[in-house]
Short mmCIF file of N, CA and C and ligand atoms in Angstrom, two decimals:
data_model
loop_
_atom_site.label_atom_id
_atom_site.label_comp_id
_atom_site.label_asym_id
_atom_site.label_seq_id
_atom_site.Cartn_x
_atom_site.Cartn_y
_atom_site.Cartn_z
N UNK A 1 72.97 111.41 -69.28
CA UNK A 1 74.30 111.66 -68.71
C UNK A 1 75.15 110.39 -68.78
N UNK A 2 76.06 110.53 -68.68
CA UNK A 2 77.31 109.37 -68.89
C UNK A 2 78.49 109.82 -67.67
N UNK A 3 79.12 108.99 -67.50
CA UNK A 3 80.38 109.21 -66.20
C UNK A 3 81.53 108.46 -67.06
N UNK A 4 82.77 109.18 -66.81
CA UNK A 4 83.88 108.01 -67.62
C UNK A 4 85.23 108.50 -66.91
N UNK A 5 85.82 107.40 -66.18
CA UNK A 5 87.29 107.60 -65.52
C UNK A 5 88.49 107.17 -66.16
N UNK A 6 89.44 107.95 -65.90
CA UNK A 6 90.64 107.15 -66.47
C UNK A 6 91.68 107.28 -65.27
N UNK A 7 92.62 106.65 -66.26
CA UNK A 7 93.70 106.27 -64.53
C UNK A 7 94.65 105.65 -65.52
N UNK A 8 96.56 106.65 -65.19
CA UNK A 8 97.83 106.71 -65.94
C UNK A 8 98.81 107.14 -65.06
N UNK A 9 99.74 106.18 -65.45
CA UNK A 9 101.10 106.18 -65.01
C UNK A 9 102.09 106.67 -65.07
N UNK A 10 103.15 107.51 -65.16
CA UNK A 10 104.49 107.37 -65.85
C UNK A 10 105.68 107.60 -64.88
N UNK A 11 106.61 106.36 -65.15
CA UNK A 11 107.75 106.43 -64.76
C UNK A 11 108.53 107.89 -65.18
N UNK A 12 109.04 108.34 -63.83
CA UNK A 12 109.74 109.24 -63.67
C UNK A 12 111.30 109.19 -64.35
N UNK A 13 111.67 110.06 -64.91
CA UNK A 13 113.57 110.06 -65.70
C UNK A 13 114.30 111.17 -65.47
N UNK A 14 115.33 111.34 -65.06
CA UNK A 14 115.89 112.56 -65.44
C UNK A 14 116.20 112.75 -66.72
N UNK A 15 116.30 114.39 -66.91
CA UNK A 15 116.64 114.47 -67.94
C UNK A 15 115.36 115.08 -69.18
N UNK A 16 114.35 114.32 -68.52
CA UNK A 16 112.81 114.47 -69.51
C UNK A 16 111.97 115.33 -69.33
N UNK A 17 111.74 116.44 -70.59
CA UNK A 17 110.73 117.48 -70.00
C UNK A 17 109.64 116.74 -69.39
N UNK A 18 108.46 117.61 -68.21
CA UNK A 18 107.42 117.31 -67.68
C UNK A 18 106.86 118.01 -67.49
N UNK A 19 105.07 117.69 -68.54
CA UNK A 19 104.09 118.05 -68.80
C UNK A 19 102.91 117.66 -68.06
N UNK A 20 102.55 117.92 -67.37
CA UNK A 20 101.34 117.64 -66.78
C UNK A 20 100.10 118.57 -67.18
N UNK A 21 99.27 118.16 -67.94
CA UNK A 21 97.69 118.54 -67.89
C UNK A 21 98.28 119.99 -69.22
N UNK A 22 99.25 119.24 -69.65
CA UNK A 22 99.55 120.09 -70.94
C UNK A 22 100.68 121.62 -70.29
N UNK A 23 100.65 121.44 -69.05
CA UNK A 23 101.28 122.57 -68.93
C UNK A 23 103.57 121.97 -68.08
N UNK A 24 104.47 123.16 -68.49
CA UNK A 24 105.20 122.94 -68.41
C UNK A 24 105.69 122.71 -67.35
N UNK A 25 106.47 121.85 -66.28
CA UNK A 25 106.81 121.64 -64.54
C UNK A 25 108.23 122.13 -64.81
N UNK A 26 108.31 122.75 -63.89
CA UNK A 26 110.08 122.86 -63.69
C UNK A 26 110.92 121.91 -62.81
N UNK A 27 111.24 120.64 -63.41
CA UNK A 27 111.49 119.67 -62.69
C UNK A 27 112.68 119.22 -63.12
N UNK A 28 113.73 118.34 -62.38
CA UNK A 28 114.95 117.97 -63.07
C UNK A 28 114.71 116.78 -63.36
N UNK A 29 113.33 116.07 -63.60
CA UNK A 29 113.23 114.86 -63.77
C UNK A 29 111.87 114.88 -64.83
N UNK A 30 111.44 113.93 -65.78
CA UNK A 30 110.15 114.34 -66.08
C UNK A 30 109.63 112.69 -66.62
N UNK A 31 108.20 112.52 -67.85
CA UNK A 31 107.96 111.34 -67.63
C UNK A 31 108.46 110.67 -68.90
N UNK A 32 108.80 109.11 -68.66
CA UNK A 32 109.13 108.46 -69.94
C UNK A 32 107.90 108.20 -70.78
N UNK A 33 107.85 108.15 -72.08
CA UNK A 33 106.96 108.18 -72.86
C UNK A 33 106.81 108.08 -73.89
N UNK A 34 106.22 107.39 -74.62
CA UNK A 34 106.45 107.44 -76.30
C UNK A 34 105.82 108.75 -76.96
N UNK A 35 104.87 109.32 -76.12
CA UNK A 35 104.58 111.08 -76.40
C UNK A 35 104.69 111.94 -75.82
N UNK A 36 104.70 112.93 -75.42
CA UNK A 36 105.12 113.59 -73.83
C UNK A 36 105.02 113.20 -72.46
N UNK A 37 104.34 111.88 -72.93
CA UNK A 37 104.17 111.72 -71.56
C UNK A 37 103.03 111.90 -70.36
N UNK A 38 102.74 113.38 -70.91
CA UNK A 38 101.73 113.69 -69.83
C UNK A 38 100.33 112.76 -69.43
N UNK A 39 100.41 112.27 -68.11
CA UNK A 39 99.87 110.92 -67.60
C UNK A 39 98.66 111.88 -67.40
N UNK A 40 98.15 113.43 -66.79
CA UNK A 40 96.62 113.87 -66.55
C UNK A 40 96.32 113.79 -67.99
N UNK A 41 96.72 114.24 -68.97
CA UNK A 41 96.13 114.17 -70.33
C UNK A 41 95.37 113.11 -70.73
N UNK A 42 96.65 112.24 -70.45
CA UNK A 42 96.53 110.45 -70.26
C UNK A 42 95.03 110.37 -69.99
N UNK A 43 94.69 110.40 -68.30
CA UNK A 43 94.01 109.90 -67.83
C UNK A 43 92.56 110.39 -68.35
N UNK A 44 92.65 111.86 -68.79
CA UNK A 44 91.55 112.99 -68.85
C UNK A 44 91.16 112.14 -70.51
N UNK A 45 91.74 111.58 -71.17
CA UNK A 45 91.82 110.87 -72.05
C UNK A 45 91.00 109.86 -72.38
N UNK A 46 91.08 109.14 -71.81
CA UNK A 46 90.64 107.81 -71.17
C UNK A 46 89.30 107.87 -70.16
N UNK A 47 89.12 108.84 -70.14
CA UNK A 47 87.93 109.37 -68.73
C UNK A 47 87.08 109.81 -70.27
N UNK A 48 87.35 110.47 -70.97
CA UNK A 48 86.40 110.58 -71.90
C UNK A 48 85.74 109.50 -73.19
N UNK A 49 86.98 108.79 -73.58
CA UNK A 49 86.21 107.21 -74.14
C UNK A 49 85.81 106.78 -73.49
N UNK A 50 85.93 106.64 -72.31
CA UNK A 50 85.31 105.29 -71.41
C UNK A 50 83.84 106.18 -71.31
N UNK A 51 83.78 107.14 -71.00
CA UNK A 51 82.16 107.75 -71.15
C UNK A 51 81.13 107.30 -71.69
N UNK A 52 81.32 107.66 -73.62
CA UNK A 52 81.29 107.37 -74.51
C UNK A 52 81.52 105.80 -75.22
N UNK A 53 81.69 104.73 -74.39
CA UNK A 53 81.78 103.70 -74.58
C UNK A 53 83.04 103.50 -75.83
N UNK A 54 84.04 104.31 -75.99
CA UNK A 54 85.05 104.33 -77.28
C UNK A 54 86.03 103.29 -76.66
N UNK A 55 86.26 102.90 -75.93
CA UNK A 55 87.43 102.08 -75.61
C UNK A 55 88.87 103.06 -74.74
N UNK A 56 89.70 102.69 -75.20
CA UNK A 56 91.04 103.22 -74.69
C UNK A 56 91.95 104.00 -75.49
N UNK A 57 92.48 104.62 -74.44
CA UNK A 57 93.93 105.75 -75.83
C UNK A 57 94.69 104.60 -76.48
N UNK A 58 95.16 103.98 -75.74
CA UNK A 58 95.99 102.93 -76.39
C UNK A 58 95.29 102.36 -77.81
N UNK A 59 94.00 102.19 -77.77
CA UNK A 59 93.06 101.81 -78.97
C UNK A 59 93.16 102.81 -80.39
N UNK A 60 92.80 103.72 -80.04
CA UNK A 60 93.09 105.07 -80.84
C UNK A 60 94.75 105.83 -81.14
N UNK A 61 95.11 105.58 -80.01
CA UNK A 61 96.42 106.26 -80.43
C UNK A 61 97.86 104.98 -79.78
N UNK A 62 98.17 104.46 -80.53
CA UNK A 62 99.16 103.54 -80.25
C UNK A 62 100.00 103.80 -80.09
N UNK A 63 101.33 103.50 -78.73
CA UNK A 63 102.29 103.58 -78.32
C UNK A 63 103.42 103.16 -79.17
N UNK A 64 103.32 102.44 -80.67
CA UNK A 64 103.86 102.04 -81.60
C UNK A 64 103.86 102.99 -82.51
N UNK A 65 102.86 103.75 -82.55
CA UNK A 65 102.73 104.08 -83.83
C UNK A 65 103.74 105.44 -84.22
N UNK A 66 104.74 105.81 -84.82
CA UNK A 66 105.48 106.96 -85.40
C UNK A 66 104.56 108.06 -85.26
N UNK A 67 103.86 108.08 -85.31
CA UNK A 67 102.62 109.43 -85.78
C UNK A 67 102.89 110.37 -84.34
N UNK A 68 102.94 109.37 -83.13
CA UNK A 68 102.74 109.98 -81.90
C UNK A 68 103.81 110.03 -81.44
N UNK A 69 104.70 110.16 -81.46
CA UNK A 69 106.22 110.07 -80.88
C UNK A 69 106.41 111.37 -80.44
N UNK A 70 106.30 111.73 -79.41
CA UNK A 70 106.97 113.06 -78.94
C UNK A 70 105.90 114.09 -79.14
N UNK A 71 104.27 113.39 -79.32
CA UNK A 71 103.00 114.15 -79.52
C UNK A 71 102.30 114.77 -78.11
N UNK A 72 102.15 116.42 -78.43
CA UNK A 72 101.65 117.23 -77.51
C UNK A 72 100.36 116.09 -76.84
N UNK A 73 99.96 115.50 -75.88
CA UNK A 73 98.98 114.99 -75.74
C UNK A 73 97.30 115.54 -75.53
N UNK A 74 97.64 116.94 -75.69
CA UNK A 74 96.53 117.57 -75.84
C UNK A 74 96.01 117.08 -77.09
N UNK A 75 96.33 116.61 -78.10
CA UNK A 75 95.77 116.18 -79.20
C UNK A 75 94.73 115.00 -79.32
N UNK A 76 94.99 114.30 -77.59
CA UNK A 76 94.59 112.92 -78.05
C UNK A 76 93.12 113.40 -77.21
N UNK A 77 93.25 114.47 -76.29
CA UNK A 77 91.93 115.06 -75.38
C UNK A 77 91.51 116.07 -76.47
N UNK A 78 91.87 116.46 -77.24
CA UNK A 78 91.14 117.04 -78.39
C UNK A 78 89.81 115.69 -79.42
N UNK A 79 90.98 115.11 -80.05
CA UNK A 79 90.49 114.09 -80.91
C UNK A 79 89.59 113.08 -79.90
N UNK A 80 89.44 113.08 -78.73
CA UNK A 80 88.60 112.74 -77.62
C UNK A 80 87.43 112.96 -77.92
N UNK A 81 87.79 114.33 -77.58
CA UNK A 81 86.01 115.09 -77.56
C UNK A 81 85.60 115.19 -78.70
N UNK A 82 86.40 115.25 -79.82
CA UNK A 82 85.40 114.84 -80.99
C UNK A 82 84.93 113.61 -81.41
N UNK A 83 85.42 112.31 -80.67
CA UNK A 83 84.80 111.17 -81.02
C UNK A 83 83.79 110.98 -80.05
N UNK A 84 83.50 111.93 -79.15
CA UNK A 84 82.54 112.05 -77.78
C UNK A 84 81.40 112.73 -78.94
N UNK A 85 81.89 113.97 -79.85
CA UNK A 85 80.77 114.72 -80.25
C UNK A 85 79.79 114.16 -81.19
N UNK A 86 80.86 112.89 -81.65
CA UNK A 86 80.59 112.16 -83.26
C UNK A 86 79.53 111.20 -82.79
N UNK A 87 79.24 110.79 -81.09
CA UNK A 87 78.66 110.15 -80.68
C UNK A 87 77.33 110.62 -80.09
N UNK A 88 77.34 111.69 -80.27
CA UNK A 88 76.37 112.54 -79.66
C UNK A 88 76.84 113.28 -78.12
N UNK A 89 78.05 113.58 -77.45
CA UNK A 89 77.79 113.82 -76.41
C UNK A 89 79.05 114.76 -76.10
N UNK A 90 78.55 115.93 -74.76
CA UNK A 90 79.81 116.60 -74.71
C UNK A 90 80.30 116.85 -72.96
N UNK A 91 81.42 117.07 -72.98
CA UNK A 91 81.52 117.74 -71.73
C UNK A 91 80.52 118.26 -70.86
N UNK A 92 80.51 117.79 -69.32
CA UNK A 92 79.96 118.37 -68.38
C UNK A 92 80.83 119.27 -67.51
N UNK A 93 81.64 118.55 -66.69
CA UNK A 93 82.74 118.66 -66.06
C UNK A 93 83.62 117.90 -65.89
N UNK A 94 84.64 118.32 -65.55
CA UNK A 94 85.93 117.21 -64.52
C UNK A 94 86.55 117.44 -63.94
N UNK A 95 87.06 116.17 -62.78
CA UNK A 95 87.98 116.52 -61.74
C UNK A 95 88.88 115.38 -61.82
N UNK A 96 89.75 116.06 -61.81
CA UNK A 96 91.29 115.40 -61.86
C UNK A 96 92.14 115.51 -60.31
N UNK A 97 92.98 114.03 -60.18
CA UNK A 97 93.63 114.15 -59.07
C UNK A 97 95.26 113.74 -59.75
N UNK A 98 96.01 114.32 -59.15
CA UNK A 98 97.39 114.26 -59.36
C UNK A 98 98.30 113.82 -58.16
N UNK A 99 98.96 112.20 -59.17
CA UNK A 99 99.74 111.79 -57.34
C UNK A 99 101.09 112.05 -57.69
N UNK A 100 101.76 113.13 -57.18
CA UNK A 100 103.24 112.96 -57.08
C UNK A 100 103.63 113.55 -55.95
N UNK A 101 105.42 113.23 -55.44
CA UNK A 101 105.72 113.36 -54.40
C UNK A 101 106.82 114.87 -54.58
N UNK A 102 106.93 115.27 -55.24
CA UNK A 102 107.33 116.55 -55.88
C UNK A 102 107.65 117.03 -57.07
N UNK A 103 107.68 118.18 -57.65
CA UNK A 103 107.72 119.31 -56.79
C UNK A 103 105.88 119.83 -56.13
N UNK A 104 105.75 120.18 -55.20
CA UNK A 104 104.31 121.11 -55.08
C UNK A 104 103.95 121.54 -56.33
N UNK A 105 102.65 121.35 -56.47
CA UNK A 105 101.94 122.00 -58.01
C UNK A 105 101.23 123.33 -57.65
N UNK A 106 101.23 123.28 -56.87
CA UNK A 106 100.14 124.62 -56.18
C UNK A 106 100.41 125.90 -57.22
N UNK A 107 101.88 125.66 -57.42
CA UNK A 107 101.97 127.32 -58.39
C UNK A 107 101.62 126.78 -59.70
N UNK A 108 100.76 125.47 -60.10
CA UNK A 108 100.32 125.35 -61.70
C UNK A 108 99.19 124.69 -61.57
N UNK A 109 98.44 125.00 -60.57
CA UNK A 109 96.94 124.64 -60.75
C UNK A 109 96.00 125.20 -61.56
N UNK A 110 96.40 126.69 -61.70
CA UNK A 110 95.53 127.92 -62.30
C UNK A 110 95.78 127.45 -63.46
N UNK A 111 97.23 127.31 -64.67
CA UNK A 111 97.02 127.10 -65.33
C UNK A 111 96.75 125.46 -65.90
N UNK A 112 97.04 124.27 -65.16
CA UNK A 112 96.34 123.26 -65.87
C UNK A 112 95.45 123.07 -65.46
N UNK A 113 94.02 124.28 -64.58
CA UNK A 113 92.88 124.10 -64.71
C UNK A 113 92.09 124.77 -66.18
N UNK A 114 92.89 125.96 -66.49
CA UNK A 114 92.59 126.52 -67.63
C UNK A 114 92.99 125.76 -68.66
N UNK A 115 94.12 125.02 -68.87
CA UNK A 115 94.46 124.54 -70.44
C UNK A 115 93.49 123.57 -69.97
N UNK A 116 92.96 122.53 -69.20
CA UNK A 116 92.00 121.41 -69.42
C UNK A 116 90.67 121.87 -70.16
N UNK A 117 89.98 123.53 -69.32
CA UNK A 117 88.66 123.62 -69.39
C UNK A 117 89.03 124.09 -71.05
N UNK A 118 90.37 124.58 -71.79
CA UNK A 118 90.26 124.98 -73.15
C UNK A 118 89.95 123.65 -73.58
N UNK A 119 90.69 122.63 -73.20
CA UNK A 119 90.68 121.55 -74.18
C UNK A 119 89.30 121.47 -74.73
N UNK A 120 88.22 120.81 -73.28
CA UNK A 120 87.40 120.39 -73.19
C UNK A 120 86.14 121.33 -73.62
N UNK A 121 86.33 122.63 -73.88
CA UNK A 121 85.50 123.38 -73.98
C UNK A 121 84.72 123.86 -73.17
N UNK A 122 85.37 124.44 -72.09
CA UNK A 122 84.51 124.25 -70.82
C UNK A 122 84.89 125.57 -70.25
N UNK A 123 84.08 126.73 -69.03
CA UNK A 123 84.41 127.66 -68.26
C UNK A 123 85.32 127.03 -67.19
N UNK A 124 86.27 127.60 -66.97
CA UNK A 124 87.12 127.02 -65.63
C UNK A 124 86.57 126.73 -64.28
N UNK A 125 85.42 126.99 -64.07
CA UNK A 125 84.80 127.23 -62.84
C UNK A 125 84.02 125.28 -62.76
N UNK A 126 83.90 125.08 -64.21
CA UNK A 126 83.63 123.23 -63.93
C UNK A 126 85.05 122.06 -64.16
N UNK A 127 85.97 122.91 -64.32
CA UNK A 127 87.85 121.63 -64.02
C UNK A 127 87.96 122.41 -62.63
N UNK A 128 88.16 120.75 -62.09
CA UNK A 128 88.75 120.80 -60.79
C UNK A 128 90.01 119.80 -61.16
N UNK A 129 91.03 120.25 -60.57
CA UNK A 129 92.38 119.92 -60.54
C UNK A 129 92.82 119.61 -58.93
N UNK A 130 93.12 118.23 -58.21
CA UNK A 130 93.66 118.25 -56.88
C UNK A 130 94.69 117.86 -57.26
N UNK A 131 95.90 117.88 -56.14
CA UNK A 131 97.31 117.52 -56.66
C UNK A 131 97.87 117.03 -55.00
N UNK A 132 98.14 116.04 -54.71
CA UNK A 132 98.38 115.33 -53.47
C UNK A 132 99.72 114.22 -53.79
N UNK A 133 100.37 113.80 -52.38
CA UNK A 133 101.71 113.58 -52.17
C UNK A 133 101.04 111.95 -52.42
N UNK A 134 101.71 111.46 -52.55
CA UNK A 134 101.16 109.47 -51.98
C UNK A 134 102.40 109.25 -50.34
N UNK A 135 102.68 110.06 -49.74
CA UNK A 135 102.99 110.48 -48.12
C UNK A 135 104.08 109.20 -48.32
N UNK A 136 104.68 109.41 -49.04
CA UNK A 136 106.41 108.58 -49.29
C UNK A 136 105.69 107.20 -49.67
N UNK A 137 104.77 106.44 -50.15
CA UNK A 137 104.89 105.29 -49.95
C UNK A 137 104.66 104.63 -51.73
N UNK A 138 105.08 103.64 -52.07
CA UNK A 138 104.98 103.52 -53.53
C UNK A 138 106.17 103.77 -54.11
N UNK A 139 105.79 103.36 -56.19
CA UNK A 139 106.55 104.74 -57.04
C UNK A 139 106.15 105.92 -56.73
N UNK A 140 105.46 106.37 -57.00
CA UNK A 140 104.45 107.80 -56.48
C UNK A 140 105.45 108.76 -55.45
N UNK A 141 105.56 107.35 -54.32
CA UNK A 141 106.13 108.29 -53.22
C UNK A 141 107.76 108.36 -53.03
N UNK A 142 108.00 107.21 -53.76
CA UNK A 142 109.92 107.23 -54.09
C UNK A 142 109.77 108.46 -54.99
N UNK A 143 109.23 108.99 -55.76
CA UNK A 143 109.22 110.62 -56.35
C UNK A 143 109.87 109.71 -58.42
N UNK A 144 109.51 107.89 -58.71
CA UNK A 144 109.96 107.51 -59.20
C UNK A 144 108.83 107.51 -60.67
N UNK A 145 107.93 108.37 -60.48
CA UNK A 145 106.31 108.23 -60.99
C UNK A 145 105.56 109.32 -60.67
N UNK A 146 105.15 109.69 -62.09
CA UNK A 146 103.32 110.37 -61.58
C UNK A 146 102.43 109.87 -61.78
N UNK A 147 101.31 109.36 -60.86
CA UNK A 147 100.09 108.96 -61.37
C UNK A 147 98.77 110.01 -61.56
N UNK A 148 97.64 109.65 -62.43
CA UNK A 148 97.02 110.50 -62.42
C UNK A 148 95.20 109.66 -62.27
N UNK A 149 94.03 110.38 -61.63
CA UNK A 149 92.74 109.56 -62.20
C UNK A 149 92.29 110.98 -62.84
N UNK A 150 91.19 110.94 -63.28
CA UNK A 150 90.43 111.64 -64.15
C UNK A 150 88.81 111.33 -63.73
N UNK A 151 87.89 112.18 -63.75
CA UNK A 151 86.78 111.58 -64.16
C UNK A 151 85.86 112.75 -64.95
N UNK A 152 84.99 112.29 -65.75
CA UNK A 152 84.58 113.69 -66.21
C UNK A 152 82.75 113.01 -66.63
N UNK A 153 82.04 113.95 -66.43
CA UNK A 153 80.62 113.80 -66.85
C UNK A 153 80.19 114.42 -68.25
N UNK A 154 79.61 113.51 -69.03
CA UNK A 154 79.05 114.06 -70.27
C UNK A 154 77.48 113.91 -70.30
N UNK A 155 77.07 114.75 -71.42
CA UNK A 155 75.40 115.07 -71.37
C UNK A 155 75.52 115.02 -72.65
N UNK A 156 74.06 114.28 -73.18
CA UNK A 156 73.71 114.49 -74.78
C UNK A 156 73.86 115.43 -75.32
N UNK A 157 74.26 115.85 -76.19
CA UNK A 157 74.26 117.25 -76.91
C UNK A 157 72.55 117.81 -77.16
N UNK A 158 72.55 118.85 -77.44
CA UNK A 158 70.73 119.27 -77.81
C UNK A 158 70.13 119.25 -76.51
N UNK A 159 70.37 118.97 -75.10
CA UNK A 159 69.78 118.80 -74.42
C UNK A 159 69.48 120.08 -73.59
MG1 LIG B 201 100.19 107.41 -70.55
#
């Protein structure tokens, strides 16, 4: 077994769609980004190299690079798990926490528990998704930021 966390930021904008965990927010504000943005992707990202001893998104997918500009970030939790598979290892579970100070997510838990467990290849019943305020204090809690952690467990494949 292996354990791997990640942990992502993004400044809040008006004006910017916002994607969280791949799915769409109805927000008048969303995150800045050189790809959509979405900081659970981000983190769910990063929770899976670090597993796998791969390093960081930033390593693999560069904030420079043209390729990613305005890239669904489900791609980079795709191309994840295949450098997880290339290593021998796959998904167990994960639980994700989500810090923002609005809007309530409660009406999009169902689905960015389902688009995660597609990503990852997983039954929905092992993504856990929490989504909590940071109680006004911070970016987080000026409503100027979403942060996100991640953590997810992998197992050898064949096992
Ligand atoms: Mg990010």
């Amino acid at each position: 077994m292996r354990v791997g966390h990640g942990w992502d930021i993004h400044r809040l904008a008006s004006g910017r769609q916002f994607k969280l965990g791949g799915v769409l927010i109805d927000w008048d504000k969303g995150p800045l980004g050189h790809s959509d943005g979405d900081a659970l992707l981000h983190a769910l990202c990063d929770a899976l190299l670090g597993a796998c001893a791969l390093g960081d998104i930033g390593l693999h997918f560069s904030d420079s690079d043209p390729k990613w500009k305005d890239c669904d970030s489900g791609r980079f939790v795709t191309a994840a798990v295949e450098m997880a598979s290339g290593r021998g290892f796959r998904p167990v579970n994960a639980d994700v926490t989500i810090i923002l100070e609005a809007p309530k997510l409660a009406p999009y838990r169902e689905a960015i528990t389902e688009n995660i467990a597609s990503l990852l290849g997983l039954p929905k019943e092992r993504v856990n998704v929490k989504a909590k305020t940071a109680e006004g204090f911070g970016p987080e809690g000026a409503g100027d930021a979403v942060s996100c952690h991640a953590v997810v467990l992998m197992e050898e494949q064949g096992r």
